[in-house]
Coordinates of C-alpha atoms in Angstrom, one line a residue:
Chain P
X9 CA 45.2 114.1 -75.5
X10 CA 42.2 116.8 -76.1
X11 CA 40.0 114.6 -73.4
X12 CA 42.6 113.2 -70.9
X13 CA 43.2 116.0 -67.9
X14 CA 46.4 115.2 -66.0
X15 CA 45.8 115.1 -62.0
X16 CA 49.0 113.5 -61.2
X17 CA 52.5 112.7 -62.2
X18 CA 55.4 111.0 -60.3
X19 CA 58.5 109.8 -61.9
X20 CA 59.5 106.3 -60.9
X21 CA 62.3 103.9 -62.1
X22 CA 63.4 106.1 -64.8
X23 CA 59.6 106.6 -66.1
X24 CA 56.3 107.8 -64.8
X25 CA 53.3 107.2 -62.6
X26 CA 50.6 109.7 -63.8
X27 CA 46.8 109.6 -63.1
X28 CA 44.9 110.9 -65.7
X29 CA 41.0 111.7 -65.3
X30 CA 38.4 111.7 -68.2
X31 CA 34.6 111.3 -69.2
X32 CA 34.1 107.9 -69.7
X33 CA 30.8 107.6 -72.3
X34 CA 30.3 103.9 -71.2
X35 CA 30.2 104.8 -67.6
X36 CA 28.2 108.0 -67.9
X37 CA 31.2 109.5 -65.3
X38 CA 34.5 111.3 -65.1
X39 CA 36.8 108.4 -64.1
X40 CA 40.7 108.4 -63.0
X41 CA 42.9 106.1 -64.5
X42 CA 46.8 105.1 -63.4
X43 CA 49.6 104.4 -66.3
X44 CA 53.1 103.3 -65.7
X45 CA 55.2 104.4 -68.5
X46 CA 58.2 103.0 -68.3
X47 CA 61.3 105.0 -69.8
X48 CA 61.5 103.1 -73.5
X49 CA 58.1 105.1 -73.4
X50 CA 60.0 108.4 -74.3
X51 CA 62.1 106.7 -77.1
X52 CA 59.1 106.4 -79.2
X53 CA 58.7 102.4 -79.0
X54 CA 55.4 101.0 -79.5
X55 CA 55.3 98.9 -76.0
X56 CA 53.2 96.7 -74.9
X57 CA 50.7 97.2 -72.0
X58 CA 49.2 94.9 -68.8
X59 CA 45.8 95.7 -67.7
X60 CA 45.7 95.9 -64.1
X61 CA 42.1 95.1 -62.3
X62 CA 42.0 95.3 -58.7
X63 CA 40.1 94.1 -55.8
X64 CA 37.4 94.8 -53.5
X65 CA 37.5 98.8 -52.0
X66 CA 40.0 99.9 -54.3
X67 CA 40.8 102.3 -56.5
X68 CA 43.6 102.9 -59.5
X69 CA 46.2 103.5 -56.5
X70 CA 46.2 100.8 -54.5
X71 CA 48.5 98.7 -57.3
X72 CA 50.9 101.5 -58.1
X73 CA 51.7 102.5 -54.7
X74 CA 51.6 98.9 -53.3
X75 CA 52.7 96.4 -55.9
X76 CA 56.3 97.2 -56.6
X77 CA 55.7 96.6 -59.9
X78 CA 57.6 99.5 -61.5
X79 CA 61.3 98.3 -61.1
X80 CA 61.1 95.2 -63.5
X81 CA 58.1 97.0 -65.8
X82 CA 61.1 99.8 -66.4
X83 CA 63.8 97.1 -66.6
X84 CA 61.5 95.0 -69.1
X85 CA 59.9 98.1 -71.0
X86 CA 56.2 97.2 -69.7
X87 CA 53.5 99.8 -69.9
X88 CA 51.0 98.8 -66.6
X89 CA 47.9 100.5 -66.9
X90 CA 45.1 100.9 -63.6
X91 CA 41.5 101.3 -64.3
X92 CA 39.4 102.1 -60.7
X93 CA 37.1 99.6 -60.1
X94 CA 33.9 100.5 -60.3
X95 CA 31.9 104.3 -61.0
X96 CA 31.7 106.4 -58.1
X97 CA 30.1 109.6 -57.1
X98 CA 27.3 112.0 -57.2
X99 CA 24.5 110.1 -59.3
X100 CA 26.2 106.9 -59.3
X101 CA 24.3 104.8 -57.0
X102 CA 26.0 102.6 -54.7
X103 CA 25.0 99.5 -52.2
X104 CA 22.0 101.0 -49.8
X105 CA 23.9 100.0 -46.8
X106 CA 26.9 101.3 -47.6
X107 CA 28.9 97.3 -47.8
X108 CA 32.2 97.2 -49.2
X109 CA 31.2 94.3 -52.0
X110 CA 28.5 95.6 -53.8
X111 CA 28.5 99.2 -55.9
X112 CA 31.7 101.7 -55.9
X113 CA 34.6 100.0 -55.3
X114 CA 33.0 96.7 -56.2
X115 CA 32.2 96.8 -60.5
X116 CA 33.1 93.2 -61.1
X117 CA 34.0 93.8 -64.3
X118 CA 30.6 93.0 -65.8
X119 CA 27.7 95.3 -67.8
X120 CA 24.7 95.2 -65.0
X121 CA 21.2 94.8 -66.9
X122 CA 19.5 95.3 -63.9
X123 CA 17.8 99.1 -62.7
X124 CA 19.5 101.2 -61.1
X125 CA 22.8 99.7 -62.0
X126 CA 22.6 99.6 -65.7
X127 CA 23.2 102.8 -66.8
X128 CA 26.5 103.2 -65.0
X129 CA 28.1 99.9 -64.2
X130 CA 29.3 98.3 -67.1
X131 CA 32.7 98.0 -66.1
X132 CA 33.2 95.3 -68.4
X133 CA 33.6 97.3 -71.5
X134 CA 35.4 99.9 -70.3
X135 CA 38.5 98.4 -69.0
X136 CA 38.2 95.7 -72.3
X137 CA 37.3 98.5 -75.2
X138 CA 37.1 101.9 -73.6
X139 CA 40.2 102.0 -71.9
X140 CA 42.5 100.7 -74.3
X141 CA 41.3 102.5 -77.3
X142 CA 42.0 105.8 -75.3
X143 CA 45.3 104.6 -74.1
X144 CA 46.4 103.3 -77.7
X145 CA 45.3 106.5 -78.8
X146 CA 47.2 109.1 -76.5
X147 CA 50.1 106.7 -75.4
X148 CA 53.4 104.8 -77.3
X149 CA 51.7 102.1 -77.0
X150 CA 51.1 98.6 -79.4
X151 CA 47.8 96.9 -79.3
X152 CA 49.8 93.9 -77.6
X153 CA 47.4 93.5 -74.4
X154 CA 47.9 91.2 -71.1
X155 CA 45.4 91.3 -68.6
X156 CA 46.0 90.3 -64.5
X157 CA 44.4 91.4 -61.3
X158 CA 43.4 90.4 -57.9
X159 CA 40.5 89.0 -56.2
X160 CA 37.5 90.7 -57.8
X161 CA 40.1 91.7 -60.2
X162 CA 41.6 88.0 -60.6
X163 CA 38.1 87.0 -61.7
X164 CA 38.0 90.6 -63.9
X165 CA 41.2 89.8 -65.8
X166 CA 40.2 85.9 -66.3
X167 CA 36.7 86.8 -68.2
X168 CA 38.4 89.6 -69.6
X169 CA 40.2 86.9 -71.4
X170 CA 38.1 84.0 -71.7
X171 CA 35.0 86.2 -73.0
X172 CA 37.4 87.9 -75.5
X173 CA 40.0 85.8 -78.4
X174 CA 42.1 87.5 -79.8
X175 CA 42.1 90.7 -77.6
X176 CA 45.2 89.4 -74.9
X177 CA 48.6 87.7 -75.4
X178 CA 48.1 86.5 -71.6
X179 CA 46.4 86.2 -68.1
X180 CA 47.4 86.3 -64.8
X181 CA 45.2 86.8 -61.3
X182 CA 46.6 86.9 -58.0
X183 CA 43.9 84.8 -55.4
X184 CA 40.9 85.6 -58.2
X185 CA 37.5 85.2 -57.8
X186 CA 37.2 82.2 -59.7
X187 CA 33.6 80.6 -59.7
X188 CA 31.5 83.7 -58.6
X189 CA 28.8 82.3 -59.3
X190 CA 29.5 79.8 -55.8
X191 CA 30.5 82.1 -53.9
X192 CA 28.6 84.6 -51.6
X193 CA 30.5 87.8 -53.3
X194 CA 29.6 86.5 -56.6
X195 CA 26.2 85.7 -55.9
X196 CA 25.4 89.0 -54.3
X197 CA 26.6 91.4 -57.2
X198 CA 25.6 88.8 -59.9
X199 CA 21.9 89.3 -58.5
X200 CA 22.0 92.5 -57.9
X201 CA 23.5 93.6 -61.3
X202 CA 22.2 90.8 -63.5
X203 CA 18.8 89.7 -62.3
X204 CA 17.5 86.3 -60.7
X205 CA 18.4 84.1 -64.2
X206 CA 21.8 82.3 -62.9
X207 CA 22.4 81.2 -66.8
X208 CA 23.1 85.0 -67.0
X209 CA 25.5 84.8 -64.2
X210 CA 27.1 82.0 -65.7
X211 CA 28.7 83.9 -68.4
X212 CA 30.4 86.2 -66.4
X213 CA 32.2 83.2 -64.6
X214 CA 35.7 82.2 -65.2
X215 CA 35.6 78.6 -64.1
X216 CA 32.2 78.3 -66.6
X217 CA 34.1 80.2 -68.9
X218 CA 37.2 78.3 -68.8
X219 CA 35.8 74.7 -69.3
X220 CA 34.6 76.1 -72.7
X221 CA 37.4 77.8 -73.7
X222 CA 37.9 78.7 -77.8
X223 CA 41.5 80.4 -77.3
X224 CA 44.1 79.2 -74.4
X225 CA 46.3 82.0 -73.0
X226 CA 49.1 81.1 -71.3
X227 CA 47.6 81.6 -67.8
X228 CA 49.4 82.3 -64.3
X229 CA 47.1 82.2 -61.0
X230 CA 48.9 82.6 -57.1
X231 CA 46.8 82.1 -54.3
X232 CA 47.9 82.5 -50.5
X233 CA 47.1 79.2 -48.7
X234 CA 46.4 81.1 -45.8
X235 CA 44.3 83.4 -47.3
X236 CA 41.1 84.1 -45.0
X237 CA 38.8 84.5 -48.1
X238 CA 39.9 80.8 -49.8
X239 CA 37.7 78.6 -48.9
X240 CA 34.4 80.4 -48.7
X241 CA 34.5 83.2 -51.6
X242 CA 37.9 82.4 -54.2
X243 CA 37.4 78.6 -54.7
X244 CA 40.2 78.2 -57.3
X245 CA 39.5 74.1 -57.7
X246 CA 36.4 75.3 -59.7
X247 CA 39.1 76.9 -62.0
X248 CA 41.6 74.0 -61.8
X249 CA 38.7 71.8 -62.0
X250 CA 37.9 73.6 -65.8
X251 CA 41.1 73.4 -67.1
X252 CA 42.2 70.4 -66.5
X253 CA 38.8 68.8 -68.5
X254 CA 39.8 71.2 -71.3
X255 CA 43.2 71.2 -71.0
X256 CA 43.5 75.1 -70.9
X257 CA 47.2 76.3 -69.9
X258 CA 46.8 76.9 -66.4
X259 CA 49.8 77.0 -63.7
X260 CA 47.8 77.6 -60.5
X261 CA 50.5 78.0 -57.6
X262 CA 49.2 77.4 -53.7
X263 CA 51.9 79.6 -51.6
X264 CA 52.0 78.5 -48.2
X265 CA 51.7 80.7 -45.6
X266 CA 50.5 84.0 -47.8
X267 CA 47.6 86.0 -46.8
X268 CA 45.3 88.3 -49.4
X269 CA 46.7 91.4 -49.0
X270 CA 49.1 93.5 -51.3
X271 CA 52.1 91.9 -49.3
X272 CA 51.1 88.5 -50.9
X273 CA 51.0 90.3 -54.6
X274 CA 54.3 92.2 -53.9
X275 CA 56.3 88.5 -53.5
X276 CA 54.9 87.0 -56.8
X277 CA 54.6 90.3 -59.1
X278 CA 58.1 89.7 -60.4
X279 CA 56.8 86.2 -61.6
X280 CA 53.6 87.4 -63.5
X281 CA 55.4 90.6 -65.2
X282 CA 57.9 87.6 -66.5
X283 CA 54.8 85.4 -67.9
X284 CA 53.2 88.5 -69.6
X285 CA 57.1 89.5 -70.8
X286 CA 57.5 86.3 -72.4
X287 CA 53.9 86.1 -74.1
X288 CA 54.7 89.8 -75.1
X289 CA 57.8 88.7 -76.8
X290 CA 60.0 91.4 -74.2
X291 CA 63.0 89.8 -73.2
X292 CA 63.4 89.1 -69.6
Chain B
X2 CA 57.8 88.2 -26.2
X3 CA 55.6 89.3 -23.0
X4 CA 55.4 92.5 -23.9
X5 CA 54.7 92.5 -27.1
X6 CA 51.4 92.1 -28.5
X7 CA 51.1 90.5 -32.3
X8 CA 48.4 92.7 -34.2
X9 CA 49.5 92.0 -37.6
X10 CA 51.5 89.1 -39.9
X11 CA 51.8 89.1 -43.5
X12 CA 54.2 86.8 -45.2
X13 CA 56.7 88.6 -47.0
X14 CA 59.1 87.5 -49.8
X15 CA 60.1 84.0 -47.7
X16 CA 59.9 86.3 -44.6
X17 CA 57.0 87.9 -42.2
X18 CA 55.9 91.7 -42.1
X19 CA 54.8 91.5 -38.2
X20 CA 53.2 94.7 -36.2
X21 CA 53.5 94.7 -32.7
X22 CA 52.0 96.6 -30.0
X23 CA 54.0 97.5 -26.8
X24 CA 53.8 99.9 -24.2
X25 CA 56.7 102.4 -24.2
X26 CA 58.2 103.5 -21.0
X27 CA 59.8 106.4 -22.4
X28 CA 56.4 107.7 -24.3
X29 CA 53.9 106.7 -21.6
X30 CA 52.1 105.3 -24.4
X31 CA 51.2 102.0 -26.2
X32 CA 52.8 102.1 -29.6
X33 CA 52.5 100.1 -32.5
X34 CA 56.2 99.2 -34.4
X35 CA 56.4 96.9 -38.0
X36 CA 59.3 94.4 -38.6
X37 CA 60.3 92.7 -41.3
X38 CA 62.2 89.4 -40.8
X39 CA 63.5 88.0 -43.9
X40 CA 63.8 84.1 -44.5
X41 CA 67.0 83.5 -42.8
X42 CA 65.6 84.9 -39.3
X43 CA 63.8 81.5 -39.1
X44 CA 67.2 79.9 -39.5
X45 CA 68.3 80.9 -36.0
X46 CA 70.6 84.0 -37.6
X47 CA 71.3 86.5 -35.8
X48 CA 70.5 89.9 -38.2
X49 CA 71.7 93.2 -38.7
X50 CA 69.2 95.9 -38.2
X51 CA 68.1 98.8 -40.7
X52 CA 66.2 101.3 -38.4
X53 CA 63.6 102.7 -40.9
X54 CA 62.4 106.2 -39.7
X55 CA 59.2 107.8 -41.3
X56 CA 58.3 111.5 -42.6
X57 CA 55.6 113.5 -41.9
X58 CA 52.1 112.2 -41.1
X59 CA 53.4 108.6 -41.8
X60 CA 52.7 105.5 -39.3
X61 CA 54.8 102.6 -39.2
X62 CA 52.9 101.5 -42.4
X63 CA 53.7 103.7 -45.0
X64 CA 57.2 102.1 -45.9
X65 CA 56.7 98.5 -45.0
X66 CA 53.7 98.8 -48.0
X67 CA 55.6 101.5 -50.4
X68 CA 58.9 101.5 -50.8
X69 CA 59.2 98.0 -52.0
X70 CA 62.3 96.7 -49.7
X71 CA 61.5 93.6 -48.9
X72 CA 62.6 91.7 -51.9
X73 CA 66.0 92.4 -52.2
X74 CA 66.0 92.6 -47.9
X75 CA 64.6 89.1 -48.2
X76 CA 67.8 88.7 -50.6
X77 CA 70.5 90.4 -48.2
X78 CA 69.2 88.6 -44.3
X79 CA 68.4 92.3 -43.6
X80 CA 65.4 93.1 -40.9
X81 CA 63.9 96.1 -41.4
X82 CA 62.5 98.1 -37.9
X83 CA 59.4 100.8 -38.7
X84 CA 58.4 102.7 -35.3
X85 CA 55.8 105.3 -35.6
X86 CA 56.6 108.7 -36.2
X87 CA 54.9 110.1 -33.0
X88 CA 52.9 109.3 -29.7
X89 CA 49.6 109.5 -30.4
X90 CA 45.9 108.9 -29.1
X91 CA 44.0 110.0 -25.9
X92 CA 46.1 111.9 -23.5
X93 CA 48.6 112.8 -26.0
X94 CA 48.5 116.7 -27.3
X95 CA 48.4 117.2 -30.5
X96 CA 48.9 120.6 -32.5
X97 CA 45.6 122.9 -31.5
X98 CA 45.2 123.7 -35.3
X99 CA 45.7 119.9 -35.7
X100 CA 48.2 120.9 -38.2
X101 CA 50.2 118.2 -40.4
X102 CA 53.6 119.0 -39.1
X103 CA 53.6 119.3 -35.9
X104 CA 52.4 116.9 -32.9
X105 CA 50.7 113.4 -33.8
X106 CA 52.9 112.3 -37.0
X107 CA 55.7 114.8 -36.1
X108 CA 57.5 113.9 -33.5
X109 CA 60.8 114.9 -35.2
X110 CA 62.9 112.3 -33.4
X111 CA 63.9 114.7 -30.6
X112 CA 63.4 114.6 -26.9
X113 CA 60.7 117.5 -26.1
X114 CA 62.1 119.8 -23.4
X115 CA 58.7 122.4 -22.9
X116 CA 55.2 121.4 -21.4
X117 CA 53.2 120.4 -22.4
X118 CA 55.3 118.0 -25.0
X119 CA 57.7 117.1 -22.8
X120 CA 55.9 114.3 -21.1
X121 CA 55.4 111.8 -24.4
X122 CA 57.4 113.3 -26.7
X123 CA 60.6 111.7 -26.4
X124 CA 61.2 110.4 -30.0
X125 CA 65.1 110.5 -30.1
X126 CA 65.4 107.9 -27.1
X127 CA 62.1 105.8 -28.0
X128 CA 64.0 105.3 -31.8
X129 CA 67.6 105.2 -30.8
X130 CA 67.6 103.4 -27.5
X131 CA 64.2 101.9 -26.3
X132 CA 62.8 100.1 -29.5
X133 CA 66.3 98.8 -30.4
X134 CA 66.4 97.0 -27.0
X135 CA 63.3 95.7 -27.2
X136 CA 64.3 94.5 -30.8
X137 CA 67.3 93.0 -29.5
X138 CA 65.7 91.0 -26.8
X139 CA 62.6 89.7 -28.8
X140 CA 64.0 89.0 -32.1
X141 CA 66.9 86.9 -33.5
X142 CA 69.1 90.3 -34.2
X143 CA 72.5 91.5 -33.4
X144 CA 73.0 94.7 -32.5
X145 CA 74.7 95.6 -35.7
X146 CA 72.7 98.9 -36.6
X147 CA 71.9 100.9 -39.3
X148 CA 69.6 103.7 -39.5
X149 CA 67.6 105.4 -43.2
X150 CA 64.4 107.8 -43.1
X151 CA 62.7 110.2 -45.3
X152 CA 61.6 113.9 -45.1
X153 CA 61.3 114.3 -41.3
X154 CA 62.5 110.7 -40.8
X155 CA 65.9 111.3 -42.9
X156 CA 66.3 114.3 -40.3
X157 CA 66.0 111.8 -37.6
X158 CA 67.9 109.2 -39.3
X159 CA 71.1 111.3 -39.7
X160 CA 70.7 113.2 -36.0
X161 CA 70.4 109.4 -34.8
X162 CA 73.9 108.3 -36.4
X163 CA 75.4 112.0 -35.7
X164 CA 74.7 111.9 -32.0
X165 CA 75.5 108.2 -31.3
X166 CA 79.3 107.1 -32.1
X167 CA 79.8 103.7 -32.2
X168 CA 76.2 103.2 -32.4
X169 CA 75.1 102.4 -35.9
X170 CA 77.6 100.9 -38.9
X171 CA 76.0 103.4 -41.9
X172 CA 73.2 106.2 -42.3
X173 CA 71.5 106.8 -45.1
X174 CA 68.1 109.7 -46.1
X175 CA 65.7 110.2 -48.3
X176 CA 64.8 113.9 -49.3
X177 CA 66.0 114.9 -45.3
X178 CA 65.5 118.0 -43.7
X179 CA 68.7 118.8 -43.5
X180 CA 68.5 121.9 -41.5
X181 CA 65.9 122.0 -39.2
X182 CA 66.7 125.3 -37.5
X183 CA 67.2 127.3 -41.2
X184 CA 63.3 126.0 -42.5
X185 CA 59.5 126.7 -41.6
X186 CA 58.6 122.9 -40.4
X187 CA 61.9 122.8 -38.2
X188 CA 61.6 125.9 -37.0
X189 CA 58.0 125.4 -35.9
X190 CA 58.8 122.4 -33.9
X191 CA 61.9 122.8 -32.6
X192 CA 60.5 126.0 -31.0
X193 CA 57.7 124.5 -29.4
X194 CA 59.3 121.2 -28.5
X195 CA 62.3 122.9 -27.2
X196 CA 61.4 126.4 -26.7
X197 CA 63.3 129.7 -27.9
X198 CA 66.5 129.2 -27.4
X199 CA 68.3 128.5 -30.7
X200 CA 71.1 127.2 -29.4
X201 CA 69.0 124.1 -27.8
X202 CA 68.0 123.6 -31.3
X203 CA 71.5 123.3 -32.9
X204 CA 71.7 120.0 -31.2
X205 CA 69.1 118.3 -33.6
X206 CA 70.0 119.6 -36.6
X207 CA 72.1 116.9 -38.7
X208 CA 73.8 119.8 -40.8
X209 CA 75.2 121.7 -37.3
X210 CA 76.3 118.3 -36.0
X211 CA 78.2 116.6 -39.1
X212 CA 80.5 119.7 -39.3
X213 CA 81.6 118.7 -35.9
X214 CA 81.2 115.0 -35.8
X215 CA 83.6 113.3 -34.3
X216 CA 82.6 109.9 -36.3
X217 CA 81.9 109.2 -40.3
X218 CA 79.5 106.5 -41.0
X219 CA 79.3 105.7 -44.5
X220 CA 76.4 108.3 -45.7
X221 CA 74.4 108.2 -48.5
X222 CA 71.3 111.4 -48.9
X223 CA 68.9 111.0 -52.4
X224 CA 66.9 114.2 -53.3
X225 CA 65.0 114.9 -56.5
X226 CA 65.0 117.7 -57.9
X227 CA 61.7 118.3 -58.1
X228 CA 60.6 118.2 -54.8
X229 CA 58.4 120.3 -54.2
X230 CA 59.5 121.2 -50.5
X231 CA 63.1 120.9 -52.0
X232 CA 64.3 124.7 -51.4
X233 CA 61.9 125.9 -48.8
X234 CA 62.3 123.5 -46.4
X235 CA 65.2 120.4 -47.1
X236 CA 68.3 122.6 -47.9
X237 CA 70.5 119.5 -48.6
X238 CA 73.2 122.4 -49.6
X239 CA 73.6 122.6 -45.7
X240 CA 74.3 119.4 -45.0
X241 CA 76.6 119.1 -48.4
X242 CA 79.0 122.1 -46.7
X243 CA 79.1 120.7 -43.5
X244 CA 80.3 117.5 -45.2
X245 CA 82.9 119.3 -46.9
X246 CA 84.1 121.7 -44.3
X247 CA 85.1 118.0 -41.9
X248 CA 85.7 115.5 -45.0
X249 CA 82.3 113.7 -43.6
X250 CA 81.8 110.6 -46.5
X251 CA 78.8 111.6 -47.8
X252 CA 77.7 111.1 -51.1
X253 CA 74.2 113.6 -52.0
X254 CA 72.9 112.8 -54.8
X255 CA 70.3 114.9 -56.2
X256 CA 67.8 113.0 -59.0
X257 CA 66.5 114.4 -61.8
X258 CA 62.7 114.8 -61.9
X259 CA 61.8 112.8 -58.7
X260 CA 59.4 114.6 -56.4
X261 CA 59.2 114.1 -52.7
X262 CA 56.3 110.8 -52.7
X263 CA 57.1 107.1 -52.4
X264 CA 57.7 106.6 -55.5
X265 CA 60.9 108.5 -55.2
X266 CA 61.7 106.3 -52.8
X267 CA 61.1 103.0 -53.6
X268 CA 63.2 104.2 -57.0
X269 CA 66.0 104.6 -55.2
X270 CA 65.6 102.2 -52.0
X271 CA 67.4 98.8 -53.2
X272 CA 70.6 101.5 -53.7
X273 CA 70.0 102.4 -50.0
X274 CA 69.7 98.8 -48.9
X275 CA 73.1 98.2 -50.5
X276 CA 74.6 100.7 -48.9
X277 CA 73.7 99.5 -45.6
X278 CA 74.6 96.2 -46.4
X279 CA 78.1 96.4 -47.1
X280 CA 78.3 98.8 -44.0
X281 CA 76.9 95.7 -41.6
X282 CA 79.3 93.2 -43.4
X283 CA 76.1 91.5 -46.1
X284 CA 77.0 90.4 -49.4
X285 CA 75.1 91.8 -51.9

């Protein structure tokens, strides 16, 4: 653990919340990751981990502290592990007007290829190769991977997937991004961090992605009907749309009445922990 | 409802996370209060209470999006009541170093006897009488009570039961301080909320008032052991004699490797809610 400097450790359920900060070569920056080890995690099992991605302005916190994840990730021996979401800091540029979707807080989970974003945001492979190498290197952990998130993460975890056989047992997203390429969000990051060309944009799109689809995870989305960003930025009938003309394994739940926010993912964590638990062959 | 004024709604396992604001006679101050109603308030139930009372620097916020108790509240038919932990805003003093523990975020749940706190600072009767009537008249409650906190809030939560016979059914803390007039942060604001007279402080503090209380409420106090404020200023041990010396029912249990943060308590919370529910006559 020569490269991993602790900042933070809480125990929770019978495991542990610790934050761990280190120099990420992809990014170019010291970055702080979360990891929920659950407490098989000191009985030397190899367990298998979810990949947490989340949303707009956050960081690695905003999960842990909000999700209520922890009681059935201890029950079902379920490491959880929460990259930030983008590079931030000193040298790290971020949006010239200071919005809250473009630049820190706002990676999408892609590699930009456009100046000045190039050289630090490539968010995409660090949370698919960076991150899990060092976690299956320092941790009690099995290369048995599940990826979910929400919103910006949502779409994150889906291309995380879709751009990658082989490398997850299973996706979830909670109210994802799902055609970002449609969407004003999408379309304002994609420009910025991929240039003009939208056949570049379209790789980096989970309902584009979808409808040519190699592997087919099983695949879990929840979106809040009442959700104020539905209609104009998450669009998930682009991703129903996919997957129904490729058959991909999607169960795509509208919840009446749910809103965006972390309350929304608290109600339906339970559900998504179970998907992942079954395609990691935990019990539960 | 005329006096309350919606400024938040989140649906909530089956139920609704609401924030109100409301002006508060006893404070001379708008406030800002969170409830959670669980699925069978919309059935025309009338619900028992848990009065949820905040540490330290917290808002009504921090437990309604921490401590995970909504699901298993959802479960039970429990509503949940968050007040703030404090007047605050223009016109309100605040501690002149702007200090953490005292003033804004600190109103220890005791009525303020010395200028110039005296005016707003009226916690105990905002918490015990004023918000549970306005509850009571605006919500489809009964006025079968129970009352938890943490830190400063577990203080206030067992002062509230201690004072109050017949009041509320069960009491339950978090990590209390137990002894207000034996630590630094009681000390400091009992002293200048009450002045110098030690013997005016003896009637806040829970462990002075259980070896004398004429009622026992079922009682359940969590603390971990590694909390960092654990032996400077919480001094369960206090509260543990006086429930020996009178045969109070509490049960202290102290947790193994749990610091003094959320995750502590959402760990422990569901064990809490249980607690409270067979007090108010719940199954579960």
């Amino acid at each position: 653990m020569t490269d991993l400097e602790l900042v933070g450790a809480n125990k929770s359920f019978g495991g542990w919340h610790k934050r761990y900060r280190h120099y990420s070569e992809v990014l170019g920056r010291d970055m702080i990751f979360a990891i929920f080890l659950p407490p098989q995690a000191e009985q030397g099992k190899s367990l298998p981990v979810l990949y947490w991605l989340s949303g707009l302005t956050c960081t690695d916190e905003n999960f842990m502290q909000k999700a209520g994840a922890q009681r059935l990730a201890a029950e079902l021996g379920l490491v959880i592990v929460c990259p930030d979401t983008s590079p931030r800091g000193d040298g790290v540029p971020d949006d010239p007007d200071g919005a809250y979707d473009f630049g820190w807080g706002a990676g999408f989970y892609i590699n930009a290829t456009e100046q000045p974003w190039s050289k630090h945001y490539r968010m995409y492979d660090y949370v698919t190769q960076e991150i899990p190498a060092l976690v299956e290197a320092n941790f009690p952990v099995s290369e048995q991977r599940s990826v979910s998130g929400h919103s910006m993460g949502g779409h994150g975890a889906l291309i995380c997937a879709l751009k990658n056989p082989g490398r997850y047992r299973s996706v979830s997203a909670f109210a994802p991004i799902a055609n970002p390429s449609g969407c004003p969000w999408g379309q304002k990051a994609l420009e910025r961090y991929l240039g003009p060309d939208q056949a570049q944009w379209k790789q980096w799109d989970a309902s584009v992605l979808m409808a040519k689809a190699s592997e087919k995870l099983p695949c879990l989305v929840d979106q809040g009907e009442d959700d104020s960003f539905l209609v104009e930025q998450l669009k998930p009938e682009a991703l129903e749309q996919a997957a129904s003309a490729t058959g991909y394994p999607l169960t795509l739940r509208r919840q009446p009445g749910y809103d965006h926010s972390y309350y929304f993912v608290a109600t339906f964590i339970d559900d998504h922990l179970r998907h992942h638990a079954r395609a990691l062959g935990l019990a539960g």
